[in-house]
Amino acid sequence: MAKNKLSKLMYFLITIGILAIGLGVGLAVLTDRVANGDIEDIMLIALLIAGGLLILVPAKIYLFFQQTQKKIE
């Protein structure tokens, strides 16, 4: 049961990571925040994208290892 809850948490973290990356890319592409050259806006976009990746990658690695263990068993 603990693995099931952990898997759901990892899927939730993947969703949050994708949303953060999407928000960062959306701010960069669809607004003029980067074109204005304001350092705070550029840092915000970079932190959203980097934070999303930081959340996304470990969750994907955990779920990959879990899937490979299921196939071995």
Coordinates of C-alpha atoms in Angstrom, one line a residue:
M1 CA 0.0 0.0 0.0
A2 CA 2.9 2.4 0.7
K3 CA 4.2 1.9 -2.8
N4 CA 0.8 2.8 -4.3
K5 CA 0.7 6.0 -2.3
L6 CA 4.2 6.9 -3.2
S7 CA 3.5 6.2 -6.9
K8 CA 0.5 8.6 -6.7
L9 CA 2.7 11.2 -5.1
M10 CA 5.2 10.8 -7.9
Y11 CA 2.5 11.2 -10.5
F12 CA 1.3 14.3 -8.7
L13 CA 4.9 15.7 -8.6
I14 CA 5.2 15.0 -12.4
T15 CA 2.0 17.0 -13.0
I16 CA 3.2 19.9 -10.8
G17 CA 6.6 19.8 -12.6
I18 CA 5.0 19.9 -16.1
L19 CA 2.7 22.7 -15.0
A20 CA 5.7 24.8 -13.7
I21 CA 7.7 24.2 -16.8
G22 CA 4.7 25.1 -19.0
L23 CA 4.1 28.2 -17.0
G24 CA 7.7 29.3 -17.3
V25 CA 7.8 28.6 -21.1
G26 CA 4.5 30.3 -21.5
L27 CA 5.7 33.4 -19.7
A28 CA 8.8 33.4 -21.9
V29 CA 7.1 32.9 -25.2
L30 CA 3.7 34.5 -24.9
T31 CA 4.6 37.7 -22.9
D32 CA 7.1 40.5 -23.3
R33 CA 8.7 39.9 -20.0
V34 CA 12.0 38.7 -21.5
A35 CA 12.0 41.4 -24.2
N36 CA 11.8 44.1 -21.5
G37 CA 15.1 42.8 -20.1
D38 CA 14.0 43.1 -16.4
I39 CA 16.3 40.7 -14.5
E40 CA 13.6 39.8 -12.0
D41 CA 11.3 38.6 -14.7
I42 CA 14.0 36.6 -16.4
M43 CA 14.9 35.0 -13.0
L44 CA 11.3 34.2 -12.4
I45 CA 11.0 32.4 -15.7
A46 CA 14.3 30.5 -15.2
L47 CA 13.3 29.5 -11.6
L48 CA 10.0 28.2 -12.8
I49 CA 11.5 26.1 -15.6
A50 CA 14.4 24.8 -13.4
G51 CA 12.1 24.1 -10.4
G52 CA 9.8 22.2 -12.6
L53 CA 12.6 20.1 -14.0
L54 CA 14.0 19.6 -10.4
I55 CA 10.6 18.2 -9.4
L56 CA 10.0 16.3 -12.6
V57 CA 13.2 14.3 -13.1
P58 CA 13.5 12.4 -9.8
A59 CA 9.8 11.4 -10.0
K60 CA 10.3 10.0 -13.5
I61 CA 13.4 8.1 -12.4
Y62 CA 11.6 6.6 -9.4
L63 CA 8.6 5.5 -11.6
F64 CA 11.0 4.1 -14.2
F65 CA 12.8 1.9 -11.6
Q66 CA 9.4 0.8 -10.2
Q67 CA 8.3 -0.2 -13.7
T68 CA 11.5 -2.2 -14.4
Q69 CA 11.2 -4.0 -11.0
K70 CA 7.6 -5.0 -11.9
K71 CA 8.8 -6.5 -15.2
I72 CA 11.6 -8.4 -13.5
E73 CA 9.2 -10.0 -11.0

